[in-house]
Amino acid sequence: EQMILAISGDFERQSLLTKIGDRFTSAVDTTVSAAPVTWPPPAPSSGSKPGLYHYEMDIPQSKVMLGHRLPELLDWSDSDRFALAVLGELLGGPGAISRIAGRLRTAEGLVYRATAELLPGDLWPGVFEIFFETRGSSVEQATRLAVEEVRRLQRESVHPMELEVVKASLLAHLRLQFDTAEEIVGYLAEDELLGRPHAYWQSYLEGVAAVTAADVSAAARSYLRPEAFSTLVVGRWREIAPGAGPGTAGLEALLGHSRIPLPPRDPLTLTVEDPR
């Protein structure tokens, strides 16, 4: 009674519905009352506070993630969803343009991989995250440049050509999401689960196409909050802490937070390991 089925393939509709009805009728125990289900589920806790969190690990490339929760859950009809999609793709999407990868990898040669995600959320407020890997001595510089790119989008208007390339990339990807019957019925089932109108996808196509440079700047100022970043760094702190050497402030000074060391945890249970 709480299940959504998504079915695609070569079948005769009425025959399949009859078979499904028979299977489910025989599977349901009518003498047992189903436990009430809270839907949508309650939002997760607020999580970590802004700060610099470090997990010591002996690895050649430090891994860095910085970001924050978004302030609110947007309605499916809110045009800010489309501006945030463009903003996320512009900052660090997999398409032809990625400000974060372009600056950190192509221009500066600091990282092998750099991405950014800006997810408005489905059932509760989403997240903004930047992720990259770099040598320990470059963590401070790469972090500074990543934050600079975020602030640049808040101050400067996006070039019209850059905006058009990003929007074209998003719309091309959307079409690929619906190029098989299995994908189509899967998204329709997900609409039912999330309470998302089926018409959202047409609205998304039209909404992304209509996003302007002013919309992107407004979204960057409203939703991106570098001062509220939680930063997680995994790697050798002895290499990370001093930055690139003389003349650099170091990661703690850059972020305005003292390091909070995280204890080792069992990878399966996430319980804190016994220091003995």
PDB file of C-alpha atoms in Angstrom:
ATOM      1  CA  GLU A   1       0.000   0.000   0.000  1.00  0.00           C
ATOM      2  CA  GLN A   2       3.035   2.288   0.165  1.00  0.00           C
ATOM      3  CA  MET A   3       4.883   1.087  -2.920  1.00  0.00           C
ATOM      4  CA  ILE A   4       5.412   2.832  -6.242  1.00  0.00           C
ATOM      5  CA  LEU A   5       6.107   0.597  -9.228  1.00  0.00           C
ATOM      6  CA  ALA A   6       7.861   1.894 -12.340  1.00  0.00           C
ATOM      7  CA  ILE A   7       7.528  -0.503 -15.286  1.00  0.00           C
ATOM      8  CA  SER A   8       8.780  -0.218 -18.857  1.00  0.00           C
ATOM      9  CA  GLY A   9       9.248  -2.731 -21.644  1.00  0.00           C
ATOM     10  CA  ASP A  10       7.354  -4.901 -24.079  1.00  0.00           C
ATOM     11  CA  PHE A  11       4.143  -5.922 -22.276  1.00  0.00           C
ATOM     12  CA  GLU A  12       0.374  -5.815 -22.654  1.00  0.00           C
ATOM     13  CA  ARG A  13      -0.887  -3.260 -20.155  1.00  0.00           C
ATOM     14  CA  GLN A  14      -4.079  -4.858 -18.864  1.00  0.00           C
ATOM     15  CA  SER A  15      -2.533  -8.320 -18.590  1.00  0.00           C
ATOM     16  CA  LEU A  16       0.375  -6.951 -16.586  1.00  0.00           C
ATOM     17  CA  LEU A  17      -1.919  -4.965 -14.274  1.00  0.00           C
ATOM     18  CA  THR A  18      -3.942  -8.117 -13.593  1.00  0.00           C
ATOM     19  CA  LYS A  19      -0.820 -10.115 -12.739  1.00  0.00           C
ATOM     20  CA  ILE A  20       0.486  -7.380 -10.456  1.00  0.00           C
ATOM     21  CA  GLY A  21      -2.888  -7.150  -8.718  1.00  0.00           C
ATOM     22  CA  ASP A  22      -2.925 -10.899  -8.118  1.00  0.00           C
ATOM     23  CA  ARG A  23       0.618 -10.919  -6.695  1.00  0.00           C
ATOM     24  CA  PHE A  24       0.016  -8.018  -4.349  1.00  0.00           C
ATOM     25  CA  THR A  25      -3.352  -9.278  -3.167  1.00  0.00           C
ATOM     26  CA  SER A  26      -1.830 -12.590  -2.140  1.00  0.00           C
ATOM     27  CA  ALA A  27       1.193 -10.888  -0.547  1.00  0.00           C
ATOM     28  CA  VAL A  28      -0.719  -8.490   1.716  1.00  0.00           C
ATOM     29  CA  ASP A  29      -1.642  -9.743   5.199  1.00  0.00           C
ATOM     30  CA  THR A  30      -4.947  -7.987   5.843  1.00  0.00           C
ATOM     31  CA  THR A  31      -4.888  -8.977   9.513  1.00  0.00           C
ATOM     32  CA  VAL A  32      -1.866  -6.779  10.212  1.00  0.00           C
ATOM     33  CA  SER A  33      -2.160  -3.000  10.290  1.00  0.00           C
ATOM     34  CA  ALA A  34       0.650  -1.187   8.528  1.00  0.00           C
ATOM     35  CA  ALA A  35       2.693   1.129  10.722  1.00  0.00           C
ATOM     36  CA  PRO A  36       2.009   4.792   9.974  1.00  0.00           C
ATOM     37  CA  VAL A  37       4.624   6.388   7.777  1.00  0.00           C
ATOM     38  CA  THR A  38       5.731  10.008   8.118  1.00  0.00           C
ATOM     39  CA  TRP A  39       6.174  11.475   4.661  1.00  0.00           C
ATOM     40  CA  PRO A  40       8.081  13.433   3.784  1.00  0.00           C
ATOM     41  CA  PRO A  41      10.607  12.248   6.365  1.00  0.00           C
ATOM     42  CA  PRO A  42      11.874  14.807   8.879  1.00  0.00           C
ATOM     43  CA  ALA A  43      14.826  16.900   7.780  1.00  0.00           C
ATOM     44  CA  PRO A  44      18.280  15.865   9.014  1.00  0.00           C
ATOM     45  CA  SER A  45      19.877  17.785  11.832  1.00  0.00           C
ATOM     46  CA  SER A  46      21.622  21.052  11.061  1.00  0.00           C
ATOM     47  CA  GLY A  47      24.959  19.239  10.961  1.00  0.00           C
ATOM     48  CA  SER A  48      28.374  20.758  11.593  1.00  0.00           C
ATOM     49  CA  LYS A  49      29.005  24.398  12.377  1.00  0.00           C
ATOM     50  CA  PRO A  50      31.188  26.525  10.104  1.00  0.00           C
ATOM     51  CA  GLY A  51      34.787  25.603  10.785  1.00  0.00           C
ATOM     52  CA  LEU A  52      37.921  23.791   9.653  1.00  0.00           C
ATOM     53  CA  TYR A  53      37.734  20.047  10.200  1.00  0.00           C
ATOM     54  CA  HIS A  54      40.732  17.815   9.626  1.00  0.00           C
ATOM     55  CA  TYR A  55      41.072  14.048   9.353  1.00  0.00           C
ATOM     56  CA  GLU A  56      44.677  12.851   9.481  1.00  0.00           C
ATOM     57  CA  MET A  57      45.511  10.318   6.785  1.00  0.00           C
ATOM     58  CA  ASP A  58      48.791   9.369   5.154  1.00  0.00           C
ATOM     59  CA  ILE A  59      47.840   9.932   1.508  1.00  0.00           C
ATOM     60  CA  PRO A  60      49.796  11.641  -1.292  1.00  0.00           C
ATOM     61  CA  GLN A  61      46.898  13.883  -2.384  1.00  0.00           C
ATOM     62  CA  SER A  62      44.914  15.765   0.224  1.00  0.00           C
ATOM     63  CA  LYS A  63      41.153  15.749  -0.283  1.00  0.00           C
ATOM     64  CA  VAL A  64      39.228  18.948   0.436  1.00  0.00           C
ATOM     65  CA  MET A  65      35.500  19.602   0.604  1.00  0.00           C
ATOM     66  CA  LEU A  66      33.980  22.929   1.551  1.00  0.00           C
ATOM     67  CA  GLY A  67      30.407  24.088   1.507  1.00  0.00           C
ATOM     68  CA  HIS A  68      27.212  24.686   3.430  1.00  0.00           C
ATOM     69  CA  ARG A  69      23.527  23.872   3.566  1.00  0.00           C
ATOM     70  CA  LEU A  70      21.201  26.123   1.601  1.00  0.00           C
ATOM     71  CA  PRO A  71      18.963  28.350   3.727  1.00  0.00           C
ATOM     72  CA  GLU A  72      15.580  27.037   2.583  1.00  0.00           C
ATOM     73  CA  LEU A  73      13.720  24.472   0.502  1.00  0.00           C
ATOM     74  CA  LEU A  74      12.436  25.988  -2.715  1.00  0.00           C
ATOM     75  CA  ASP A  75       9.040  25.230  -4.190  1.00  0.00           C
ATOM     76  CA  TRP A  76       9.129  23.254  -7.433  1.00  0.00           C
ATOM     77  CA  SER A  77       7.727  26.274  -9.250  1.00  0.00           C
ATOM     78  CA  ASP A  78      10.327  28.716  -7.849  1.00  0.00           C
ATOM     79  CA  SER A  79      12.398  30.179 -10.700  1.00  0.00           C
ATOM     80  CA  ASP A  80      15.427  30.310  -8.383  1.00  0.00           C
ATOM     81  CA  ARG A  81      15.739  26.552  -8.954  1.00  0.00           C
ATOM     82  CA  PHE A  82      16.624  27.220 -12.586  1.00  0.00           C
ATOM     83  CA  ALA A  83      19.081  29.997 -11.728  1.00  0.00           C
ATOM     84  CA  LEU A  84      20.767  27.684  -9.191  1.00  0.00           C
ATOM     85  CA  ALA A  85      21.073  24.955 -11.827  1.00  0.00           C
ATOM     86  CA  VAL A  86      22.879  27.386 -14.126  1.00  0.00           C
ATOM     87  CA  LEU A  87      25.018  28.714 -11.272  1.00  0.00           C
ATOM     88  CA  GLY A  88      26.074  25.207 -10.201  1.00  0.00           C
ATOM     89  CA  GLU A  89      26.964  24.190 -13.752  1.00  0.00           C
ATOM     90  CA  LEU A  90      28.942  27.397 -14.212  1.00  0.00           C
ATOM     91  CA  LEU A  91      30.923  26.928 -11.016  1.00  0.00           C
ATOM     92  CA  GLY A  92      31.786  23.271 -11.275  1.00  0.00           C
ATOM     93  CA  GLY A  93      29.599  21.177 -13.529  1.00  0.00           C
ATOM     94  CA  PRO A  94      30.821  18.426 -15.886  1.00  0.00           C
ATOM     95  CA  GLY A  95      30.158  20.460 -19.029  1.00  0.00           C
ATOM     96  CA  ALA A  96      32.449  22.583 -21.162  1.00  0.00           C
ATOM     97  CA  ILE A  97      32.705  25.367 -18.575  1.00  0.00           C
ATOM     98  CA  SER A  98      33.682  24.977 -14.926  1.00  0.00           C
ATOM     99  CA  ARG A  99      35.035  28.036 -13.165  1.00  0.00           C
ATOM    100  CA  ILE A 100      36.484  25.969 -10.306  1.00  0.00           C
ATOM    101  CA  ALA A 101      38.223  23.391 -12.516  1.00  0.00           C
ATOM    102  CA  GLY A 102      39.292  26.053 -14.981  1.00  0.00           C
ATOM    103  CA  ARG A 103      41.025  28.090 -12.294  1.00  0.00           C
ATOM    104  CA  LEU A 104      42.467  25.351 -10.085  1.00  0.00           C
ATOM    105  CA  ARG A 105      43.411  22.779 -12.728  1.00  0.00           C
ATOM    106  CA  THR A 106      43.805  24.447 -16.117  1.00  0.00           C
ATOM    107  CA  ALA A 107      45.143  27.858 -15.104  1.00  0.00           C
ATOM    108  CA  GLU A 108      47.099  27.039 -11.932  1.00  0.00           C
ATOM    109  CA  GLY A 109      47.886  23.322 -12.278  1.00  0.00           C
ATOM    110  CA  LEU A 110      47.093  22.697  -8.613  1.00  0.00           C
ATOM    111  CA  VAL A 111      44.598  19.849  -8.816  1.00  0.00           C
ATOM    112  CA  TYR A 112      43.831  16.694 -10.739  1.00  0.00           C
ATOM    113  CA  ARG A 113      40.108  16.886 -10.094  1.00  0.00           C
ATOM    114  CA  ALA A 114      37.831  19.723  -8.990  1.00  0.00           C
ATOM    115  CA  THR A 115      34.041  19.850  -8.962  1.00  0.00           C
ATOM    116  CA  ALA A 116      31.231  21.870  -7.447  1.00  0.00           C
ATOM    117  CA  GLU A 117      27.595  20.951  -6.813  1.00  0.00           C
ATOM    118  CA  LEU A 118      24.667  23.221  -6.039  1.00  0.00           C
ATOM    119  CA  LEU A 119      21.635  21.092  -5.200  1.00  0.00           C
ATOM    120  CA  PRO A 120      18.406  22.923  -4.265  1.00  0.00           C
ATOM    121  CA  GLY A 121      17.045  19.839  -2.501  1.00  0.00           C
ATOM    122  CA  ASP A 122      13.994  17.642  -2.953  1.00  0.00           C
ATOM    123  CA  LEU A 123      12.473  17.099   0.505  1.00  0.00           C
ATOM    124  CA  TRP A 124      14.560  19.490   2.603  1.00  0.00           C
ATOM    125  CA  PRO A 125      17.077  22.294   1.882  1.00  0.00           C
ATOM    126  CA  GLY A 126      19.935  21.218  -0.344  1.00  0.00           C
ATOM    127  CA  VAL A 127      23.677  21.842  -0.253  1.00  0.00           C
ATOM    128  CA  PHE A 128      26.474  23.713  -1.965  1.00  0.00           C
ATOM    129  CA  GLU A 129      29.767  21.797  -2.102  1.00  0.00           C
ATOM    130  CA  ILE A 130      33.183  22.259  -3.680  1.00  0.00           C
ATOM    131  CA  PHE A 131      35.552  19.290  -3.855  1.00  0.00           C
ATOM    132  CA  PHE A 132      39.142  18.964  -5.030  1.00  0.00           C
ATOM    133  CA  GLU A 133      42.318  16.943  -4.504  1.00  0.00           C
ATOM    134  CA  THR A 134      45.774  18.503  -4.342  1.00  0.00           C
ATOM    135  CA  ARG A 135      49.151  18.069  -2.662  1.00  0.00           C
ATOM    136  CA  GLY A 136      49.192  19.087   0.995  1.00  0.00           C
ATOM    137  CA  SER A 137      51.299  22.193   0.504  1.00  0.00           C
ATOM    138  CA  SER A 138      48.799  23.501  -2.094  1.00  0.00           C
ATOM    139  CA  VAL A 139      45.623  23.106  -0.022  1.00  0.00           C
ATOM    140  CA  GLU A 140      45.672  26.687   1.262  1.00  0.00           C
ATOM    141  CA  GLN A 141      46.268  28.185  -2.189  1.00  0.00           C
ATOM    142  CA  ALA A 142      43.638  26.017  -3.910  1.00  0.00           C
ATOM    143  CA  THR A 143      41.088  26.787  -1.190  1.00  0.00           C
ATOM    144  CA  ARG A 144      41.742  30.521  -1.513  1.00  0.00           C
ATOM    145  CA  LEU A 145      41.285  30.418  -5.294  1.00  0.00           C
ATOM    146  CA  ALA A 146      38.080  28.377  -5.011  1.00  0.00           C
ATOM    147  CA  VAL A 147      36.601  30.920  -2.593  1.00  0.00           C
ATOM    148  CA  GLU A 148      37.728  33.720  -4.914  1.00  0.00           C
ATOM    149  CA  GLU A 149      35.744  32.165  -7.767  1.00  0.00           C
ATOM    150  CA  VAL A 150      32.622  32.039  -5.599  1.00  0.00           C
ATOM    151  CA  ARG A 151      32.988  35.684  -4.599  1.00  0.00           C
ATOM    152  CA  ARG A 152      33.726  36.696  -8.210  1.00  0.00           C
ATOM    153  CA  LEU A 153      30.359  35.341  -9.274  1.00  0.00           C
ATOM    154  CA  GLN A 154      28.736  37.418  -6.543  1.00  0.00           C
ATOM    155  CA  ARG A 155      30.442  40.616  -7.767  1.00  0.00           C
ATOM    156  CA  GLU A 156      30.776  40.283 -11.528  1.00  0.00           C
ATOM    157  CA  SER A 157      28.221  39.591 -14.220  1.00  0.00           C
ATOM    158  CA  VAL A 158      28.624  36.426 -16.282  1.00  0.00           C
ATOM    159  CA  HIS A 159      29.725  36.920 -19.890  1.00  0.00           C
ATOM    160  CA  PRO A 160      26.782  36.340 -22.298  1.00  0.00           C
ATOM    161  CA  MET A 161      28.660  33.713 -24.326  1.00  0.00           C
ATOM    162  CA  GLU A 162      29.682  31.821 -21.205  1.00  0.00           C
ATOM    163  CA  LEU A 163      26.077  31.860 -20.006  1.00  0.00           C
ATOM    164  CA  GLU A 164      24.749  30.487 -23.296  1.00  0.00           C
ATOM    165  CA  VAL A 165      27.273  27.624 -23.318  1.00  0.00           C
ATOM    166  CA  VAL A 166      26.323  26.649 -19.766  1.00  0.00           C
ATOM    167  CA  LYS A 167      22.596  26.710 -20.504  1.00  0.00           C
ATOM    168  CA  ALA A 168      23.058  24.668 -23.683  1.00  0.00           C
ATOM    169  CA  SER A 169      25.054  22.087 -21.714  1.00  0.00           C
ATOM    170  CA  LEU A 170      22.320  21.783 -19.063  1.00  0.00           C
ATOM    171  CA  LEU A 171      19.535  21.382 -21.613  1.00  0.00           C
ATOM    172  CA  ALA A 172      21.492  18.805 -23.615  1.00  0.00           C
ATOM    173  CA  HIS A 173      22.012  16.778 -20.432  1.00  0.00           C
ATOM    174  CA  LEU A 174      18.299  17.021 -19.597  1.00  0.00           C
ATOM    175  CA  ARG A 175      17.380  15.483 -22.932  1.00  0.00           C
ATOM    176  CA  LEU A 176      19.787  12.599 -22.324  1.00  0.00           C
ATOM    177  CA  GLN A 177      18.020  11.879 -19.023  1.00  0.00           C
ATOM    178  CA  PHE A 178      14.822  11.023 -20.934  1.00  0.00           C
ATOM    179  CA  ASP A 179      16.118   9.081 -23.921  1.00  0.00           C
ATOM    180  CA  THR A 180      14.859   5.613 -22.874  1.00  0.00           C
ATOM    181  CA  ALA A 181      11.482   4.327 -21.686  1.00  0.00           C
ATOM    182  CA  GLU A 182      13.100   3.074 -18.481  1.00  0.00           C
ATOM    183  CA  GLU A 183      14.457   6.535 -17.660  1.00  0.00           C
ATOM    184  CA  ILE A 184      11.148   8.236 -18.449  1.00  0.00           C
ATOM    185  CA  VAL A 185       9.065   5.974 -16.232  1.00  0.00           C
ATOM    186  CA  GLY A 186      11.716   6.175 -13.508  1.00  0.00           C
ATOM    187  CA  TYR A 187      11.514   9.965 -13.384  1.00  0.00           C
ATOM    188  CA  LEU A 188       7.705   9.847 -13.384  1.00  0.00           C
ATOM    189  CA  ALA A 189       7.803   7.474 -10.412  1.00  0.00           C
ATOM    190  CA  GLU A 190      10.284   9.746  -8.647  1.00  0.00           C
ATOM    191  CA  ASP A 191       7.875  12.643  -9.246  1.00  0.00           C
ATOM    192  CA  GLU A 192       5.219  10.699  -7.340  1.00  0.00           C
ATOM    193  CA  LEU A 193       7.620   9.956  -4.487  1.00  0.00           C
ATOM    194  CA  LEU A 194       8.812  13.544  -4.102  1.00  0.00           C
ATOM    195  CA  GLY A 195       5.543  15.326  -4.812  1.00  0.00           C
ATOM    196  CA  ARG A 196       7.156  16.943  -7.844  1.00  0.00           C
ATOM    197  CA  PRO A 197       4.686  17.885 -10.611  1.00  0.00           C
ATOM    198  CA  HIS A 198       5.190  15.989 -13.851  1.00  0.00           C
ATOM    199  CA  ALA A 199       5.076  19.383 -15.574  1.00  0.00           C
ATOM    200  CA  TYR A 200       8.260  20.373 -13.689  1.00  0.00           C
ATOM    201  CA  TRP A 201      10.460  19.002 -16.460  1.00  0.00           C
ATOM    202  CA  GLN A 202       8.914  21.228 -19.098  1.00  0.00           C
ATOM    203  CA  SER A 203       9.176  24.137 -16.653  1.00  0.00           C
ATOM    204  CA  TYR A 204      12.852  23.274 -16.099  1.00  0.00           C
ATOM    205  CA  LEU A 205      13.566  23.294 -19.829  1.00  0.00           C
ATOM    206  CA  GLU A 206      11.863  26.643 -20.303  1.00  0.00           C
ATOM    207  CA  GLY A 207      13.163  28.069 -17.019  1.00  0.00           C
ATOM    208  CA  VAL A 208      16.832  27.294 -17.673  1.00  0.00           C
ATOM    209  CA  ALA A 209      16.557  28.749 -21.179  1.00  0.00           C
ATOM    210  CA  ALA A 210      15.163  31.965 -19.686  1.00  0.00           C
ATOM    211  CA  VAL A 211      17.863  32.476 -17.003  1.00  0.00           C
ATOM    212  CA  THR A 212      19.727  35.770 -17.416  1.00  0.00           C
ATOM    213  CA  ALA A 213      23.130  36.945 -16.217  1.00  0.00           C
ATOM    214  CA  ALA A 214      21.329  39.113 -13.636  1.00  0.00           C
ATOM    215  CA  ASP A 215      19.509  36.002 -12.348  1.00  0.00           C
ATOM    216  CA  VAL A 216      22.826  34.193 -11.891  1.00  0.00           C
ATOM    217  CA  SER A 217      24.386  37.096  -9.982  1.00  0.00           C
ATOM    218  CA  ALA A 218      21.314  37.435  -7.766  1.00  0.00           C
ATOM    219  CA  ALA A 219      21.332  33.711  -6.980  1.00  0.00           C
ATOM    220  CA  ALA A 220      25.054  33.803  -6.161  1.00  0.00           C
ATOM    221  CA  ARG A 221      24.519  36.654  -3.718  1.00  0.00           C
ATOM    222  CA  SER A 222      21.441  35.080  -2.136  1.00  0.00           C
ATOM    223  CA  TYR A 223      22.481  31.447  -1.792  1.00  0.00           C
ATOM    224  CA  LEU A 224      26.296  31.228  -1.681  1.00  0.00           C
ATOM    225  CA  ARG A 225      27.799  32.059   1.700  1.00  0.00           C
ATOM    226  CA  PRO A 226      31.582  31.569   1.798  1.00  0.00           C
ATOM    227  CA  GLU A 227      31.695  32.963   5.325  1.00  0.00           C
ATOM    228  CA  ALA A 228      29.527  30.025   6.446  1.00  0.00           C
ATOM    229  CA  PHE A 229      31.637  27.281   4.843  1.00  0.00           C
ATOM    230  CA  SER A 230      32.384  24.099   6.705  1.00  0.00           C
ATOM    231  CA  THR A 231      35.710  22.843   5.379  1.00  0.00           C
ATOM    232  CA  LEU A 232      36.847  19.223   5.625  1.00  0.00           C
ATOM    233  CA  VAL A 233      40.461  18.399   4.833  1.00  0.00           C
ATOM    234  CA  VAL A 234      41.825  14.854   4.698  1.00  0.00           C
ATOM    235  CA  GLY A 235      45.593  14.447   4.556  1.00  0.00           C
ATOM    236  CA  ARG A 236      48.885  15.073   6.342  1.00  0.00           C
ATOM    237  CA  TRP A 237      48.470  18.149   8.530  1.00  0.00           C
ATOM    238  CA  ARG A 238      52.221  18.769   8.748  1.00  0.00           C
ATOM    239  CA  GLU A 239      52.153  19.485   4.993  1.00  0.00           C
ATOM    240  CA  ILE A 240      48.791  21.276   4.926  1.00  0.00           C
ATOM    241  CA  ALA A 241      49.145  23.682   7.849  1.00  0.00           C
ATOM    242  CA  PRO A 242      51.994  25.946   6.652  1.00  0.00           C
ATOM    243  CA  GLY A 243      50.589  26.469   3.165  1.00  0.00           C
ATOM    244  CA  ALA A 244      52.991  26.962   0.270  1.00  0.00           C
ATOM    245  CA  GLY A 245      55.689  28.452   2.490  1.00  0.00           C
ATOM    246  CA  PRO A 246      56.908  31.982   3.309  1.00  0.00           C
ATOM    247  CA  GLY A 247      54.460  34.711   2.434  1.00  0.00           C
ATOM    248  CA  THR A 248      51.357  32.533   2.765  1.00  0.00           C
ATOM    249  CA  ALA A 249      48.972  32.837   5.669  1.00  0.00           C
ATOM    250  CA  GLY A 250      48.242  29.166   6.174  1.00  0.00           C
ATOM    251  CA  LEU A 251      44.886  27.439   6.020  1.00  0.00           C
ATOM    252  CA  GLU A 252      43.670  28.374   9.514  1.00  0.00           C
ATOM    253  CA  ALA A 253      44.352  32.068   8.949  1.00  0.00           C
ATOM    254  CA  LEU A 254      42.738  31.957   5.521  1.00  0.00           C
ATOM    255  CA  LEU A 255      39.499  30.443   6.811  1.00  0.00           C
ATOM    256  CA  GLY A 256      39.456  32.246  10.159  1.00  0.00           C
ATOM    257  CA  HIS A 257      39.034  28.976  12.071  1.00  0.00           C
ATOM    258  CA  SER A 258      41.334  26.868  14.181  1.00  0.00           C
ATOM    259  CA  ARG A 259      41.685  23.258  13.127  1.00  0.00           C
ATOM    260  CA  ILE A 260      39.244  20.790  14.661  1.00  0.00           C
ATOM    261  CA  PRO A 261      40.861  17.324  14.469  1.00  0.00           C
ATOM    262  CA  LEU A 262      38.451  14.462  13.803  1.00  0.00           C
ATOM    263  CA  PRO A 263      39.092  11.123  15.535  1.00  0.00           C
ATOM    264  CA  PRO A 264      39.676   7.951  13.502  1.00  0.00           C
ATOM    265  CA  ARG A 265      36.489   5.934  12.959  1.00  0.00           C
ATOM    266  CA  ASP A 266      35.772   2.371  12.006  1.00  0.00           C
ATOM    267  CA  PRO A 267      34.922   2.535   8.279  1.00  0.00           C
ATOM    268  CA  LEU A 268      31.973   0.142   8.633  1.00  0.00           C
ATOM    269  CA  THR A 269      30.325   1.326  11.861  1.00  0.00           C
ATOM    270  CA  LEU A 270      31.649   4.930  11.987  1.00  0.00           C
ATOM    271  CA  THR A 271      32.278   4.441  15.694  1.00  0.00           C
ATOM    272  CA  VAL A 272      35.351   6.175  17.096  1.00  0.00           C
ATOM    273  CA  GLU A 273      38.250   3.750  17.174  1.00  0.00           C
ATOM    274  CA  ASP A 274      39.931   2.874  20.446  1.00  0.00           C
ATOM    275  CA  PRO A 275      43.160   4.946  20.603  1.00  0.00           C
ATOM    276  CA  ARG A 276      44.914   1.937  22.164  1.00  0.00           C
TER     277      ARG A 276
END
